[in-house]
mmCIF file of C-alpha atoms and ligand atoms in Angstrom:
data_model
loop_
_atom_site.group_PDB
_atom_site.id
_atom_site.type_symbol
_atom_site.label_atom_id
_atom_site.label_comp_id
_atom_site.label_asym_id
_atom_site.label_seq_id
_atom_site.Cartn_x
_atom_site.Cartn_y
_atom_site.Cartn_z
ATOM 1 C CA UNK A 233 0.000 0.000 0.000
ATOM 2 C CA UNK A 234 1.453 3.396 -0.898
ATOM 3 C CA UNK A 235 1.321 6.273 1.583
ATOM 4 C CA UNK A 236 0.946 9.902 0.647
ATOM 5 C CA UNK A 237 3.271 11.687 3.047
ATOM 6 C CA UNK A 238 2.763 15.344 3.884
ATOM 7 C CA UNK A 239 5.832 17.465 3.030
ATOM 8 C CA UNK A 240 8.051 18.212 6.038
ATOM 9 C CA UNK A 241 7.041 21.541 7.492
ATOM 10 C CA UNK A 242 9.499 24.203 8.514
ATOM 11 C CA UNK A 243 7.503 26.455 10.762
ATOM 12 C CA UNK A 244 8.881 28.607 13.560
ATOM 13 C CA UNK A 245 6.810 29.016 16.731
ATOM 14 C CA UNK A 246 6.335 32.132 18.847
ATOM 15 C CA UNK A 247 4.541 33.302 21.944
ATOM 16 C CA UNK A 248 1.681 35.414 20.580
ATOM 17 C CA UNK A 249 -0.177 36.309 23.782
ATOM 18 C CA UNK A 250 0.301 36.283 27.559
ATOM 19 C CA UNK A 251 -2.224 36.264 30.389
ATOM 20 C CA UNK A 252 -1.543 35.910 34.113
ATOM 21 C CA UNK A 253 -3.544 35.630 37.301
ATOM 22 C CA UNK A 254 -2.850 35.661 41.030
ATOM 23 C CA UNK A 255 -5.587 35.295 43.631
ATOM 24 C CA UNK A 256 -6.403 38.549 45.464
ATOM 25 C CA UNK A 257 -5.588 37.415 49.008
ATOM 26 C CA UNK A 258 -2.107 38.453 50.171
ATOM 27 C CA UNK A 259 -0.055 36.552 52.753
ATOM 28 C CA UNK A 260 2.690 38.893 53.960
ATOM 29 C CA UNK A 261 5.828 38.176 55.950
ATOM 30 C CA UNK A 262 4.106 39.902 58.870
ATOM 31 C CA UNK A 263 1.225 37.407 58.574
ATOM 32 C CA UNK A 264 3.705 34.521 58.642
ATOM 33 C CA UNK A 265 5.372 35.961 61.758
ATOM 34 C CA UNK A 266 2.087 35.234 63.541
ATOM 35 C CA UNK A 267 1.979 31.640 62.256
ATOM 36 C CA UNK A 268 5.572 30.358 62.700
ATOM 37 C CA UNK A 269 8.801 31.398 64.400
ATOM 38 C CA UNK A 270 10.156 33.640 61.647
ATOM 39 C CA UNK A 271 10.619 37.310 60.891
ATOM 40 C CA UNK A 272 10.418 39.679 57.944
ATOM 41 C CA UNK A 273 14.142 40.442 58.007
ATOM 42 C CA UNK A 274 15.173 36.764 57.811
ATOM 43 C CA UNK A 275 12.765 36.035 54.961
ATOM 44 C CA UNK A 276 13.673 39.160 52.985
ATOM 45 C CA UNK A 277 17.439 38.744 53.387
ATOM 46 C CA UNK A 278 17.542 34.993 52.671
ATOM 47 C CA UNK A 279 14.964 34.853 49.861
ATOM 48 C CA UNK A 280 13.909 38.324 48.656
ATOM 49 C CA UNK A 281 10.243 37.518 49.367
ATOM 50 C CA UNK A 282 7.979 40.083 51.060
ATOM 51 C CA UNK A 283 4.533 38.723 50.260
ATOM 52 C CA UNK A 284 2.769 36.050 48.235
ATOM 53 C CA UNK A 285 -0.801 35.511 47.030
ATOM 54 C CA UNK A 286 -2.865 32.629 48.361
ATOM 55 C CA UNK A 287 -6.198 31.238 47.131
ATOM 56 C CA UNK A 288 -9.314 31.103 49.241
ATOM 57 C CA UNK A 289 -10.340 27.607 50.360
ATOM 58 C CA UNK A 290 -11.938 25.677 47.500
ATOM 59 C CA UNK A 291 -10.087 27.456 44.703
ATOM 60 C CA UNK A 292 -8.061 24.925 42.717
ATOM 61 C CA UNK A 293 -5.261 25.045 40.153
ATOM 62 C CA UNK A 294 -7.724 24.686 37.246
ATOM 63 C CA UNK A 295 -9.561 27.795 38.518
ATOM 64 C CA UNK A 296 -6.526 30.082 38.476
ATOM 65 C CA UNK A 297 -5.272 28.478 35.233
ATOM 66 C CA UNK A 298 -8.666 29.228 33.684
ATOM 67 C CA UNK A 299 -8.462 32.898 34.707
ATOM 68 C CA UNK A 300 -4.998 33.222 33.137
ATOM 69 C CA UNK A 301 -6.125 31.384 29.983
ATOM 70 C CA UNK A 302 -9.165 33.647 29.541
ATOM 71 C CA UNK A 303 -6.994 36.774 29.795
ATOM 72 C CA UNK A 304 -4.471 35.303 27.342
ATOM 73 C CA UNK A 305 -7.151 34.494 24.750
ATOM 74 C CA UNK A 306 -8.956 37.824 25.228
ATOM 75 C CA UNK A 307 -5.696 39.724 24.642
ATOM 76 C CA UNK A 308 -5.181 37.798 21.385
ATOM 77 C CA UNK A 309 -8.845 38.325 20.484
ATOM 78 C CA UNK A 310 -9.658 34.696 19.764
ATOM 79 C CA UNK A 311 -12.345 32.287 20.988
ATOM 80 C CA UNK A 312 -11.467 29.289 23.167
ATOM 81 C CA UNK A 313 -12.971 27.062 20.476
ATOM 82 C CA UNK A 314 -10.010 27.995 18.220
ATOM 83 C CA UNK A 315 -7.467 26.467 20.632
ATOM 84 C CA UNK A 316 -6.203 23.121 19.331
ATOM 85 C CA UNK A 317 -4.234 21.864 22.328
ATOM 86 C CA UNK A 318 -3.869 22.758 26.012
ATOM 87 C CA UNK A 319 -0.779 21.902 28.037
ATOM 88 C CA UNK A 320 -0.803 22.599 31.762
ATOM 89 C CA UNK A 321 2.458 22.483 33.701
ATOM 90 C CA UNK A 322 1.680 21.946 37.363
ATOM 91 C CA UNK A 323 2.781 20.109 40.483
ATOM 92 C CA UNK A 324 -0.555 20.750 42.172
ATOM 93 C CA UNK A 325 -3.150 19.288 39.775
ATOM 94 C CA UNK A 326 -6.744 19.524 41.041
ATOM 95 C CA UNK A 327 -6.527 15.737 41.479
ATOM 96 C CA UNK A 328 -4.333 12.877 40.215
ATOM 97 C CA UNK A 329 -6.733 12.429 37.334
ATOM 98 C CA UNK A 330 -8.356 13.659 35.203
ATOM 99 C CA UNK A 331 -5.670 16.086 34.121
ATOM 100 C CA UNK A 332 -5.938 19.779 34.927
ATOM 101 C CA UNK A 333 -5.790 20.379 31.158
ATOM 102 C CA UNK A 334 -9.130 18.535 30.811
ATOM 103 C CA UNK A 335 -10.686 20.664 33.563
ATOM 104 C CA UNK A 336 -9.387 23.893 32.012
ATOM 105 C CA UNK A 337 -10.610 22.780 28.558
ATOM 106 C CA UNK A 338 -14.123 22.408 29.931
ATOM 107 C CA UNK A 339 -14.041 25.642 31.970
ATOM 108 C CA UNK A 340 -12.929 27.830 29.071
ATOM 109 C CA UNK A 341 -15.022 25.964 26.474
ATOM 110 C CA UNK A 342 -12.137 24.891 24.237
ATOM 111 C CA UNK A 343 -14.375 22.445 22.416
ATOM 112 C CA UNK A 344 -11.847 21.552 19.710
ATOM 113 C CA UNK A 345 -8.815 20.936 21.910
ATOM 114 C CA UNK A 346 -6.886 17.970 23.258
ATOM 115 C CA UNK A 347 -4.297 18.261 25.980
ATOM 116 C CA UNK A 348 -2.467 16.961 29.003
ATOM 117 C CA UNK A 349 -0.500 17.957 32.102
ATOM 118 C CA UNK A 350 3.269 18.183 32.436
ATOM 119 C CA UNK A 351 4.919 17.292 35.744
ATOM 120 C CA UNK A 352 8.245 19.093 35.995
ATOM 121 C CA UNK A 353 7.795 21.218 39.123
ATOM 122 C CA UNK A 354 9.519 24.599 38.774
ATOM 123 C CA UNK A 355 10.632 23.789 35.208
ATOM 124 C CA UNK A 356 7.085 22.903 34.126
ATOM 125 C CA UNK A 357 6.489 26.147 32.255
ATOM 126 C CA UNK A 358 9.622 26.009 30.061
ATOM 127 C CA UNK A 359 9.118 22.281 29.447
ATOM 128 C CA UNK A 360 5.445 22.824 28.483
ATOM 129 C CA UNK A 361 6.469 25.758 26.318
ATOM 130 C CA UNK A 362 8.817 23.553 24.297
ATOM 131 C CA UNK A 363 6.208 20.817 23.850
ATOM 132 C CA UNK A 364 3.673 23.404 22.702
ATOM 133 C CA UNK A 365 6.223 24.927 20.334
ATOM 134 C CA UNK A 366 7.028 21.525 18.853
ATOM 135 C CA UNK A 367 3.323 20.925 18.140
ATOM 136 C CA UNK A 368 3.322 24.190 16.185
ATOM 137 C CA UNK A 369 6.727 23.722 14.533
ATOM 138 C CA UNK A 370 5.704 20.242 13.319
ATOM 139 C CA UNK A 371 2.796 21.784 11.470
ATOM 140 C CA UNK A 372 0.313 19.762 13.552
ATOM 141 C CA UNK A 373 -1.288 22.818 15.202
ATOM 142 C CA UNK A 374 -1.536 26.583 14.838
ATOM 143 C CA UNK A 375 -2.874 27.540 18.275
ATOM 144 C CA UNK A 376 -1.571 25.847 21.414
ATOM 145 C CA UNK A 377 -2.319 27.147 24.896
ATOM 146 C CA UNK A 378 0.518 26.588 27.372
ATOM 147 C CA UNK A 379 -0.224 27.222 31.031
ATOM 148 C CA UNK A 380 1.947 27.167 34.140
ATOM 149 C CA UNK A 381 -0.199 27.120 37.270
ATOM 150 C CA UNK A 382 0.184 26.061 40.869
ATOM 151 C CA UNK A 383 -1.774 26.320 44.084
ATOM 152 C CA UNK A 384 1.213 25.657 46.298
ATOM 153 C CA UNK A 385 -0.770 26.611 49.406
ATOM 154 C CA UNK A 386 -2.595 23.275 49.002
ATOM 155 C CA UNK A 387 0.607 21.302 49.680
ATOM 156 C CA UNK A 388 2.466 23.601 52.063
ATOM 157 C CA UNK A 389 2.772 22.849 55.753
ATOM 158 C CA UNK A 390 2.046 26.188 57.439
ATOM 159 C CA UNK A 391 3.699 24.915 60.618
ATOM 160 C CA UNK A 392 7.066 24.408 58.837
ATOM 161 C CA UNK A 393 8.939 27.717 58.747
ATOM 162 C CA UNK A 394 11.593 26.412 56.368
ATOM 163 C CA UNK A 395 9.104 25.931 53.504
ATOM 164 C CA UNK A 396 5.944 27.933 54.222
ATOM 165 C CA UNK A 397 7.683 31.270 53.714
ATOM 166 C CA UNK A 398 8.797 30.382 50.190
ATOM 167 C CA UNK A 399 5.708 29.586 48.163
ATOM 168 C CA UNK A 400 2.662 31.323 46.724
ATOM 169 C CA UNK A 401 -0.166 30.632 44.270
ATOM 170 C CA UNK A 402 -0.316 31.920 40.701
ATOM 171 C CA UNK A 403 -0.848 31.117 37.039
ATOM 172 C CA UNK A 404 0.289 32.266 33.628
ATOM 173 C CA UNK A 405 -0.828 31.287 30.131
ATOM 174 C CA UNK A 406 0.749 31.867 26.741
ATOM 175 C CA UNK A 407 -0.558 31.152 23.274
ATOM 176 C CA UNK A 408 1.885 29.530 20.831
ATOM 177 C CA UNK A 409 1.338 30.253 17.153
ATOM 178 C CA UNK A 410 3.423 30.085 13.951
ATOM 179 C CA UNK A 411 5.730 33.056 13.383
ATOM 180 C CA UNK A 412 4.840 35.659 10.771
ATOM 181 C CA UNK A 413 7.322 36.572 8.022
ATOM 182 C CA UNK A 414 10.489 38.032 9.564
ATOM 183 C CA UNK A 415 9.774 36.833 13.102
ATOM 184 C CA UNK A 416 12.084 34.460 14.995
ATOM 185 C CA UNK A 417 10.121 33.387 18.090
ATOM 186 C CA UNK A 418 11.519 30.416 20.007
ATOM 187 C CA UNK A 419 15.175 29.845 19.210
ATOM 188 C CA UNK A 420 16.623 27.004 21.284
ATOM 189 C CA UNK A 421 16.410 25.198 24.620
ATOM 190 C CA UNK A 422 18.594 23.225 27.033
ATOM 191 C CA UNK A 423 16.810 20.802 29.357
ATOM 192 C CA UNK A 424 18.189 18.288 31.845
ATOM 193 C CA UNK A 425 16.742 16.092 34.578
ATOM 194 C CA UNK A 426 18.617 14.480 37.467
ATOM 195 C CA UNK A 427 16.503 12.117 39.539
ATOM 196 C CA UNK A 428 19.324 11.542 42.025
ATOM 197 C CA UNK A 429 18.017 14.737 43.628
ATOM 198 C CA UNK A 430 14.470 13.437 44.019
ATOM 199 C CA UNK A 431 14.558 13.274 47.813
ATOM 200 C CA UNK A 432 15.827 16.843 48.137
ATOM 201 C CA UNK A 433 12.444 18.334 47.253
ATOM 202 C CA UNK A 434 9.323 16.222 47.151
ATOM 203 C CA UNK A 435 5.904 15.360 48.515
ATOM 204 C CA UNK A 436 6.414 11.921 50.081
ATOM 205 C CA UNK A 437 2.870 10.557 50.170
ATOM 206 C CA UNK A 438 -0.254 10.392 48.051
ATOM 207 C CA UNK A 439 1.288 8.565 45.081
ATOM 208 C CA UNK A 440 1.730 4.855 44.349
ATOM 209 C CA UNK A 441 4.892 4.661 46.482
ATOM 210 C CA UNK A 442 3.117 5.757 49.635
ATOM 211 C CA UNK A 443 -0.661 5.915 49.182
ATOM 212 C CA UNK A 444 -2.670 8.158 51.481
ATOM 213 C CA UNK A 445 -3.397 6.635 54.886
ATOM 214 C CA UNK A 446 -4.043 7.825 58.419
ATOM 215 C CA UNK A 447 -0.336 7.338 59.057
ATOM 216 C CA UNK A 448 0.767 9.513 56.109
ATOM 217 C CA UNK A 449 -1.574 12.269 57.251
ATOM 218 C CA UNK A 450 -0.375 11.998 60.855
ATOM 219 C CA UNK A 451 3.241 12.221 59.669
ATOM 220 C CA UNK A 452 2.440 15.315 57.548
ATOM 221 C CA UNK A 453 3.675 13.551 54.416
ATOM 222 C CA UNK A 454 1.233 15.247 52.055
ATOM 223 C CA UNK A 455 3.224 18.452 52.188
ATOM 224 C CA UNK A 456 6.364 19.762 50.478
ATOM 225 C CA UNK A 457 9.523 18.412 52.126
ATOM 226 C CA UNK A 458 12.777 20.104 51.233
ATOM 227 C CA UNK A 459 16.490 20.003 51.955
ATOM 228 C CA UNK A 460 16.872 23.729 51.321
ATOM 229 C CA UNK A 461 20.660 23.833 51.176
ATOM 230 C CA UNK A 462 20.923 20.894 48.747
ATOM 231 C CA UNK A 463 18.378 22.525 46.444
ATOM 232 C CA UNK A 464 20.091 25.887 46.752
ATOM 233 C CA UNK A 465 23.525 24.499 45.832
ATOM 234 C CA UNK A 466 22.169 22.524 42.874
ATOM 235 C CA UNK A 467 20.129 25.498 41.636
ATOM 236 C CA UNK A 468 23.052 27.935 41.748
ATOM 237 C CA UNK A 469 25.316 25.505 39.872
ATOM 238 C CA UNK A 470 22.861 24.198 37.278
ATOM 239 C CA UNK A 471 21.106 27.448 36.423
ATOM 240 C CA UNK A 472 24.485 28.887 35.503
ATOM 241 C CA UNK A 473 25.684 25.763 33.656
ATOM 242 C CA UNK A 474 22.507 25.345 31.605
ATOM 243 C CA UNK A 475 22.241 28.992 30.608
ATOM 244 C CA UNK A 476 25.947 29.189 29.734
ATOM 245 C CA UNK A 477 25.717 26.028 27.618
ATOM 246 C CA UNK A 478 22.651 27.329 25.774
ATOM 247 C CA UNK A 479 24.163 30.746 25.106
ATOM 248 C CA UNK A 480 27.470 29.276 23.977
ATOM 249 C CA UNK A 481 25.739 26.890 21.563
ATOM 250 C CA UNK A 482 24.036 29.886 19.976
ATOM 251 C CA UNK A 483 27.105 32.129 19.923
ATOM 252 C CA UNK A 484 25.541 34.601 22.333
ATOM 253 C CA UNK A 485 26.974 36.342 25.394
ATOM 254 C CA UNK A 486 25.002 37.369 28.479
ATOM 255 C CA UNK A 487 25.522 40.989 27.518
ATOM 256 C CA UNK A 488 23.747 40.357 24.169
ATOM 257 C CA UNK A 489 20.496 39.553 26.000
ATOM 258 C CA UNK A 490 17.799 42.184 26.416
ATOM 259 C CA UNK A 491 15.965 40.379 29.194
ATOM 260 C CA UNK A 492 16.676 37.518 31.631
ATOM 261 C CA UNK A 493 13.484 35.954 33.014
ATOM 262 C CA UNK A 494 14.415 33.305 35.594
ATOM 263 C CA UNK A 495 12.274 31.073 37.768
ATOM 264 C CA UNK A 496 11.648 32.945 41.016
ATOM 265 C CA UNK A 497 12.728 30.632 43.853
ATOM 266 C CA UNK A 498 15.270 32.778 45.658
ATOM 267 C CA UNK A 499 16.641 36.194 44.757
ATOM 268 C CA UNK A 500 20.163 35.055 45.651
ATOM 269 C CA UNK A 501 19.987 32.150 43.149
ATOM 270 C CA UNK A 502 18.824 34.551 40.427
ATOM 271 C CA UNK A 503 21.525 37.132 41.101
ATOM 272 C CA UNK A 504 24.332 34.572 41.188
ATOM 273 C CA UNK A 505 23.280 33.358 37.717
ATOM 274 C CA UNK A 506 22.959 36.926 36.434
ATOM 275 C CA UNK A 507 26.440 37.774 37.743
ATOM 276 C CA UNK A 508 27.952 34.680 36.115
ATOM 277 C CA UNK A 509 26.331 35.699 32.792
ATOM 278 C CA UNK A 510 27.467 39.306 33.347
ATOM 279 C CA UNK A 511 23.889 40.481 32.846
ATOM 280 C CA UNK A 512 23.272 44.106 33.811
ATOM 281 C CA UNK A 513 20.893 44.174 36.785
ATOM 282 C CA UNK A 514 18.225 46.212 35.001
ATOM 283 C CA UNK A 515 17.785 43.390 32.473
ATOM 284 C CA UNK A 516 17.098 40.779 35.183
ATOM 285 C CA UNK A 517 13.407 40.378 35.979
ATOM 286 C CA UNK A 518 12.642 39.814 39.651
ATOM 287 C CA UNK A 519 9.148 39.862 41.163
ATOM 288 C CA UNK A 520 9.689 37.257 43.895
ATOM 289 C CA UNK A 521 9.164 40.055 46.445
ATOM 290 C CA UNK A 522 5.461 40.209 45.474
ATOM 291 C CA UNK A 523 4.610 36.604 44.577
ATOM 292 C CA UNK A 524 7.107 34.230 46.221
ATOM 293 C CA UNK A 525 7.738 30.953 44.414
ATOM 294 C CA UNK A 526 4.584 30.032 42.473
ATOM 295 C CA UNK A 527 6.388 27.012 40.920
ATOM 296 C CA UNK A 528 5.032 26.665 37.347
ATOM 297 C CA UNK A 529 3.590 30.173 37.493
ATOM 298 C CA UNK A 530 6.779 32.153 38.104
ATOM 299 C CA UNK A 531 8.130 32.599 34.573
ATOM 300 C CA UNK A 532 4.903 33.800 32.905
ATOM 301 C CA UNK A 533 4.238 36.035 35.926
ATOM 302 C CA UNK A 534 7.744 37.480 35.532
ATOM 303 C CA UNK A 535 7.149 37.928 31.779
ATOM 304 C CA UNK A 536 4.085 39.965 32.680
ATOM 305 C CA UNK A 537 6.036 42.081 35.154
ATOM 306 C CA UNK A 538 8.671 42.723 32.486
ATOM 307 C CA UNK A 539 6.034 43.789 29.937
ATOM 308 C CA UNK A 540 4.263 46.040 32.458
ATOM 309 C CA UNK A 541 7.584 47.656 33.426
ATOM 310 C CA UNK A 542 8.434 48.305 29.759
ATOM 311 C CA UNK A 543 11.483 46.039 30.052
ATOM 312 C CA UNK A 544 10.219 43.422 27.546
ATOM 313 C CA UNK A 545 9.391 44.615 24.044
ATOM 314 C CA UNK A 546 8.847 43.126 20.605
ATOM 315 C CA UNK A 547 12.121 41.914 19.118
ATOM 316 C CA UNK A 548 13.911 41.550 22.475
ATOM 317 C CA UNK A 549 16.261 38.594 22.898
ATOM 318 C CA UNK A 550 15.145 36.765 26.037
ATOM 319 C CA UNK A 551 16.625 34.026 28.194
ATOM 320 C CA UNK A 552 14.393 31.928 30.486
ATOM 321 C CA UNK A 553 15.928 29.691 33.157
ATOM 322 C CA UNK A 554 14.620 27.302 35.778
ATOM 323 C CA UNK A 555 15.682 24.684 38.280
ATOM 324 C CA UNK A 556 13.204 22.679 40.294
ATOM 325 C CA UNK A 557 12.226 19.468 42.022
ATOM 326 C CA UNK A 558 13.267 16.307 40.267
ATOM 327 C CA UNK A 559 15.778 17.807 39.765
ATOM 328 C CA UNK A 560 14.641 19.512 36.577
ATOM 329 C CA UNK A 561 16.679 22.119 34.714
ATOM 330 C CA UNK A 562 15.557 24.337 31.869
ATOM 331 C CA UNK A 563 16.909 27.180 29.764
ATOM 332 C CA UNK A 564 15.138 28.740 26.797
ATOM 333 C CA UNK A 565 16.277 31.327 24.277
ATOM 334 C CA UNK A 566 13.605 33.250 22.386
ATOM 335 C CA UNK A 567 12.721 36.465 20.646
ATOM 336 C CA UNK A 568 9.713 38.230 22.123
ATOM 337 C CA UNK A 569 7.255 38.804 19.286
ATOM 338 C CA UNK A 570 4.257 40.455 20.982
HETATM 339 C C1 COA B 687 15.228 27.637 52.085
HETATM 340 C C2 COA B 687 16.363 28.627 52.150
HETATM 341 C C3 COA B 687 15.856 30.048 51.942
HETATM 342 C C4 COA B 687 16.997 28.539 53.512
HETATM 343 O O1 COA B 687 18.091 29.465 53.597
HETATM 344 P P1 COA B 687 19.470 28.987 54.200
HETATM 345 O O2 COA B 687 20.331 30.181 54.198
HETATM 346 O O3 COA B 687 19.923 27.786 53.419
HETATM 347 O O4 COA B 687 19.078 28.628 55.658
HETATM 348 P P2 COA B 687 19.291 27.252 56.457
HETATM 349 O O5 COA B 687 18.318 26.226 55.983
HETATM 350 O O6 COA B 687 20.741 26.917 56.431
HETATM 351 O O7 COA B 687 18.910 27.712 57.891
HETATM 352 C C5 COA B 687 19.658 28.704 58.584
HETATM 353 C C6 COA B 687 19.019 28.921 59.925
HETATM 354 O O8 COA B 687 17.792 29.632 59.742
HETATM 355 C C7 COA B 687 16.729 28.944 60.373
HETATM 356 N N1 COA B 687 15.514 29.138 59.597
HETATM 357 C C8 COA B 687 15.001 28.372 58.615
HETATM 358 N N2 COA B 687 13.866 28.900 58.160
HETATM 359 C C9 COA B 687 13.660 30.036 58.863
HETATM 360 C C10 COA B 687 12.657 31.007 58.854
HETATM 361 N N3 COA B 687 11.607 30.961 58.008
HETATM 362 N N4 COA B 687 12.764 32.046 59.696
HETATM 363 C C11 COA B 687 13.789 32.147 60.550
HETATM 364 N N5 COA B 687 14.771 31.237 60.624
HETATM 365 C C12 COA B 687 14.715 30.193 59.784
HETATM 366 C C13 COA B 687 17.191 27.500 60.396
HETATM 367 O O9 COA B 687 16.515 26.775 61.402
HETATM 368 C C14 COA B 687 18.647 27.637 60.666
HETATM 369 O O10 COA B 687 18.824 27.877 62.013
HETATM 370 P P3 COA B 687 20.092 27.248 62.795
HETATM 371 O O11 COA B 687 21.293 27.852 62.124
HETATM 372 O O12 COA B 687 19.890 27.709 64.190
HETATM 373 O O13 COA B 687 19.987 25.775 62.589
HETATM 374 C C15 COA B 687 17.439 28.314 51.075
HETATM 375 O O14 COA B 687 18.105 27.123 51.429
HETATM 376 C C16 COA B 687 16.890 28.178 49.716
HETATM 377 O O15 COA B 687 16.403 29.127 49.124
HETATM 378 N N6 COA B 687 16.976 26.964 49.140
HETATM 379 C C17 COA B 687 16.468 26.728 47.812
HETATM 380 C C18 COA B 687 14.995 26.635 47.905
HETATM 381 C C19 COA B 687 14.352 26.592 46.577
HETATM 382 O O16 COA B 687 14.772 27.262 45.671
HETATM 383 N N7 COA B 687 13.323 25.764 46.476
HETATM 384 C C20 COA B 687 12.519 25.674 45.334
HETATM 385 C C21 COA B 687 13.270 25.115 44.210
HETATM 386 S S1 COA B 687 12.379 25.399 42.797
#
C-alpha cells in the first residue's frame, strides 16, 4: 500500500499572547510571623520575598489556570474554540486524574482541543512551552495554549517555617502560534533532569509509592519536604551551567540579551546566575518580592512584570531559566514577538 506523506514543514513558533492571574488574598511576611517562628528580616534577606498571594479555600489550580487562559485568549482576540491543544504544567493538579488540562478545557469551552499535564515542578512552564512549540513547529497545530499554574498553598505545611515562607499561588498562560514573516520566536532550549536529587524536594505521600493513609496524614507527608541547602547548591550551579551552555551553543553572550526571566525561587539564586552571565541588573526580571515561588507560574508572571515595566518589548532577545524538584533544569532562548 502506498502512503501519501505530507511534506516536512518548517515552521517557527512564537509566543503570541500572555495572560496571568494571582488570587487577590495576600499573605505577607508579617502574617507569617504570627503563624511560625520567623521574621520579615530573615525572609527578605535569605529569599527576597515580602509577600505572596494565596487562594481562598476551594479554589483549585484549574480555577486560576482558567483565569490566566481567559486573559491570554482575550488579549489575542480569539475564541477558546479555536485552541487546538492545552498543556498545563503543574505540580498541584486539582486531582491525580483527570488532568488539569481537561478541567481547564471544559471551563474555558475549548471544544476543539486535546491536551495533558506536564509534571516538571519549577521547570514545568519552560518544558510545556517547548512541547507546545514543537506541536506548532511540526505543522500539527496553529494555536496551542501553554499554562503554568500552581496552588502551592494546598501542599504547604504552614507549621514548617523552612518551607511555608517560600511559596505562593499563581498562574500564567501563553498562546503559541506560527511566526509571521520576519519573526524568529523560540530559538533554542537546554533541558536536563537528574533524579538523584528526588529526595531533596518532594511530597512523600499520596502517590503509588506511599498511598494516602491515616499514618501519612499523621506524619504530615502530604506536604512539600525540602532540603533547602541541597536545592540551593544545585540550583546555583545548574542554572548557571545550563544557561551558559545554551548561550554558547548559539554564539551569544550574556551581555547580548535584552531580558533575563528566571524562575523565582530565591533572589540570591537569580543574582548569582545573572552575575555569572554578566547580565546588567536592570535586564534581570525579579518579582519574587510580590509573589514568592509560584512554581510553574513564576516565569509567565515574571514575563508579565517585564512587559508592564516596559522592560520586555517586541524583538527583544530573552533568556528563560529554571531549576526545580526532580531535579529539573531548563533554559530557553527566544525572541519576544508580541
Ligand atoms: C530555604 C532557604 C531560603 C533557607 O536558607 P538557608 O540560608 O539555606 O538557611 P538554612 O536552611 O541553612 O537555615 C539557617 C538557619 O535559619 C533557620 N531558619 C530556617 N527557616 C527560617 C525562617 N523561616 N525564619 C527564621 N529562621 C529560619 C534554620 O533553622 C537555621 O537555624 P540554625 O542555624 O539555628 O539551625 C534556602 O536554602 C533556599 O532558598 N533553598 C532553595 C529553595 C528553593 O529554591 N526551592 C525551590 C526550588 S524550585
